[in-house]
Tab-separated table of C-alpha atoms in Angstrom:
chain	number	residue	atom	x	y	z
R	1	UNK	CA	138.319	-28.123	118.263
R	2	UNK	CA	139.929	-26.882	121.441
R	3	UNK	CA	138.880	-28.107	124.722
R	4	UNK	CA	139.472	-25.914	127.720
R	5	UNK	CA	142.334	-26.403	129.624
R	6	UNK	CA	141.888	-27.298	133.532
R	7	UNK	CA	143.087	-23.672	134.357
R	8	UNK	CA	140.403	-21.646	132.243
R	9	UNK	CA	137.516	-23.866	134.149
R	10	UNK	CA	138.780	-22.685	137.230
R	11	UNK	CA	138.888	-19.258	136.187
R	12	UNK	CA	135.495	-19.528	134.653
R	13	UNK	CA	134.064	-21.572	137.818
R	14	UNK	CA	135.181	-18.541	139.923
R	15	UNK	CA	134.214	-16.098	137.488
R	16	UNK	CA	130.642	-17.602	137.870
R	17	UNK	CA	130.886	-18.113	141.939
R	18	UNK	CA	132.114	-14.444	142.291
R	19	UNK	CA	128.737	-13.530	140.425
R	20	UNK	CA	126.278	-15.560	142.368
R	21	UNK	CA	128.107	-14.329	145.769
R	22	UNK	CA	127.724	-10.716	144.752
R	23	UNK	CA	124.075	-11.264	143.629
R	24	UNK	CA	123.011	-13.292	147.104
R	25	UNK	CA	125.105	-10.260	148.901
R	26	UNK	CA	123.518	-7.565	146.897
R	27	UNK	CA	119.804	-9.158	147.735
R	28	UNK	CA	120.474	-9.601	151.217
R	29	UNK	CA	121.551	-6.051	151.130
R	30	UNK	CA	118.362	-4.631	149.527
R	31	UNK	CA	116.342	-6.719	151.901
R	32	UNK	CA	117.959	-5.345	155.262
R	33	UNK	CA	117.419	-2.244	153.722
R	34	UNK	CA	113.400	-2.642	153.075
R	35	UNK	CA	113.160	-3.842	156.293
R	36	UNK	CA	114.662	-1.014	157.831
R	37	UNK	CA	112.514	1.050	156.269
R	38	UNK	CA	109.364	-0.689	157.038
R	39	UNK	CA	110.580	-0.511	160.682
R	40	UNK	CA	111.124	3.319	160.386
R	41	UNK	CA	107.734	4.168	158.641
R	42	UNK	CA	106.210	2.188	161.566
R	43	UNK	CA	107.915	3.624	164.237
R	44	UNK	CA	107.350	6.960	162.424
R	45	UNK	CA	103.022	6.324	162.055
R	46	UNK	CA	103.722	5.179	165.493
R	47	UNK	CA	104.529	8.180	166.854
R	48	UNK	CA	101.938	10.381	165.077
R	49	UNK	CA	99.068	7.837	166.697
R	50	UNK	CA	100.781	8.270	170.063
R	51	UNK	CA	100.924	12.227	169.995
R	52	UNK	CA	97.036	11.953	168.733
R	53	UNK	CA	96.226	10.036	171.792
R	54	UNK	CA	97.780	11.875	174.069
R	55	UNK	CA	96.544	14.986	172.540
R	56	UNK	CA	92.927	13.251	172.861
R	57	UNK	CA	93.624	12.279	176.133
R	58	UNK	CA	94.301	15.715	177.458
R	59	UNK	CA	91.143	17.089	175.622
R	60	UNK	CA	88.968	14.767	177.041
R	61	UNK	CA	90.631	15.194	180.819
R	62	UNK	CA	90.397	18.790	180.206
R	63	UNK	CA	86.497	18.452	179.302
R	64	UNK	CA	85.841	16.382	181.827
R	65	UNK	CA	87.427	18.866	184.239
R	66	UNK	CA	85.693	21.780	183.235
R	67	UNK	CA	82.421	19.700	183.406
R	68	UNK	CA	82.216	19.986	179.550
R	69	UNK	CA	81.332	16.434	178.573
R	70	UNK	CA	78.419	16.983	176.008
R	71	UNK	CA	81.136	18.466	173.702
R	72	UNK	CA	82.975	15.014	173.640
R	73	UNK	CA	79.665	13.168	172.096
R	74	UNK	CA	80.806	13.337	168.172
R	75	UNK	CA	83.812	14.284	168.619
R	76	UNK	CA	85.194	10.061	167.979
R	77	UNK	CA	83.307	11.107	164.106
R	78	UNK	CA	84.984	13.890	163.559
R	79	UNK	CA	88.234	14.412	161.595
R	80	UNK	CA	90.353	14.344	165.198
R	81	UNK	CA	93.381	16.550	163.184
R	82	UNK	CA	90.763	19.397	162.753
R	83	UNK	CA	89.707	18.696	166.472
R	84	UNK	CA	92.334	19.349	168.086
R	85	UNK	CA	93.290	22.436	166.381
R	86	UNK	CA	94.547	23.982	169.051
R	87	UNK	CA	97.603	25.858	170.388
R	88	UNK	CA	98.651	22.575	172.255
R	89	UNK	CA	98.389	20.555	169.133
R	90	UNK	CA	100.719	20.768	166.049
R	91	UNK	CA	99.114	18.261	163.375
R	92	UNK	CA	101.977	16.652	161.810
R	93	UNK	CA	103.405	17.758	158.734
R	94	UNK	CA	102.419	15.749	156.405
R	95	UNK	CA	98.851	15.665	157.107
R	96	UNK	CA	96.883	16.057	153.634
R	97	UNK	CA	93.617	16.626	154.009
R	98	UNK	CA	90.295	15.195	154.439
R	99	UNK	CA	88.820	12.496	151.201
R	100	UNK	CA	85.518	10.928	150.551
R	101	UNK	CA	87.292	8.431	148.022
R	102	UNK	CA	89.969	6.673	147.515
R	103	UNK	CA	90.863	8.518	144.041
R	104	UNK	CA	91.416	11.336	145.804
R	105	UNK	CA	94.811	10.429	146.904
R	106	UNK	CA	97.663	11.909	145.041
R	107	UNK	CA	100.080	12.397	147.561
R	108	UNK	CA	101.773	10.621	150.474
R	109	UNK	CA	100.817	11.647	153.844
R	110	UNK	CA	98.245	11.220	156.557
R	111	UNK	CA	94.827	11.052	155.210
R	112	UNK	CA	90.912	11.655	157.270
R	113	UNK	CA	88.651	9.173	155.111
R	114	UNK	CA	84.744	11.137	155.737
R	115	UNK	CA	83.181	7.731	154.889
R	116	UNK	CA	84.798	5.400	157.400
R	117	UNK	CA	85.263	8.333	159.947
R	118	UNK	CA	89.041	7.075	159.820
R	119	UNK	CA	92.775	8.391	159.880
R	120	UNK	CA	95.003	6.237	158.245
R	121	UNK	CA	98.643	7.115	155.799
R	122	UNK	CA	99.165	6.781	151.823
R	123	UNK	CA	102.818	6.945	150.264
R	124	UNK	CA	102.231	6.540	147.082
R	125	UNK	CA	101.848	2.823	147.019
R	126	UNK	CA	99.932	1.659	149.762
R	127	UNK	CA	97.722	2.477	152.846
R	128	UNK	CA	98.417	1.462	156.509
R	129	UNK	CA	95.942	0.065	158.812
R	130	UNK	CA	93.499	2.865	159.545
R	131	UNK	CA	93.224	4.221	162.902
R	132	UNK	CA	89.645	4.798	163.963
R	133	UNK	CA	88.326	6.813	167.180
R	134	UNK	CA	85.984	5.413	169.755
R	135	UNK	CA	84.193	6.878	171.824
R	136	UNK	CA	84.070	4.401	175.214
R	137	UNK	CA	81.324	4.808	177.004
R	138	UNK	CA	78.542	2.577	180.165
R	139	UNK	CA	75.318	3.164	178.555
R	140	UNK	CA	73.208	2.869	182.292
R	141	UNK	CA	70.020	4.002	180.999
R	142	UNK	CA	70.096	2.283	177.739
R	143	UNK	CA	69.659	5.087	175.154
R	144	UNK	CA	72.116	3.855	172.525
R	145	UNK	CA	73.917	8.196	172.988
R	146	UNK	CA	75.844	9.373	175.872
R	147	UNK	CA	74.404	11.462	178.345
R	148	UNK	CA	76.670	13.146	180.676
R	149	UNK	CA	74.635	12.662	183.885
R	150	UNK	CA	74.004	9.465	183.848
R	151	UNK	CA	76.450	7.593	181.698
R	152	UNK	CA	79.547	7.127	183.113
R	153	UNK	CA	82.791	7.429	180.576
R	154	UNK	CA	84.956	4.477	180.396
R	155	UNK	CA	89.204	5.680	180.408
């Protein structure tokens, strides 16, 4: 029987170390990169929210300007991509479409859920946080529905 000779368990023993230091490496690598790209997919649904607001924001200013407030009632349960359909608004480019289940999905992109009146993003795998519209509103008189001339809108 031959026993190994002090040189070849070196070798080995940094054989073996080389290994485990190019497997922590490699992991550490994959992980920075998964958290970039968490970080860009947020910063990415982040923006699409912030151009819907905004949008939202100058529809409502521009109602409440032209003394149109009775138009802004339903519009927090409506689909507000298909709102805003107008030449100031661009709905992004991967909006999908509008679903009533969750089966529905078969591709990644921005989603309006008819059920939950919500707008939230599939890709492929999972769903983000939805992002729901409300309507803010003083109800003075009690009525439980806005009424332009006596409710007062909250901004």
């Amino acid at each position: 029987m031959k026993a190994l000779t002090p040189i070849q368990s070196v070798s080995a023993l940094r054989f073996a170390s080389s290994v485990v230091l190019i497997l922590v490496l490699t992991s550490t690598f994959l992980d920075t990169i998964d958290s970039f790209n968490q970080r860009v997919a947020k910063i990415a649904h982040n923006a699409v929210i912030n151009e819907l607001n905004i949008a939202l924001s100058f529809r409502f200013y521009q109602a409440v300007i032209d003394r149109k407030t009775q138009e802004l009632i339903n519009l927090h349960l409506a689909n507000p991509f298909k709102a805003l359909s107008r030449p100031n608004y661009r709905q992004p480019q991967n909006y999908i479409t509008e679903i009533s289940s969750h089966s529905e999905l078969d591709q990644a992109g921005w989603y309006f859920d008819i059920n939950s009146k919500a707008i939230y993003f599939w890709d492929d795998v999972k769903r983000t946080p939805s992002y729901q519209l409300q309507f803010m509103y003083s109800d003075s008189n009690q009525t439980g529905q806005f009424e332009s001339g006596v409710d007062q809108i909250e901004r």
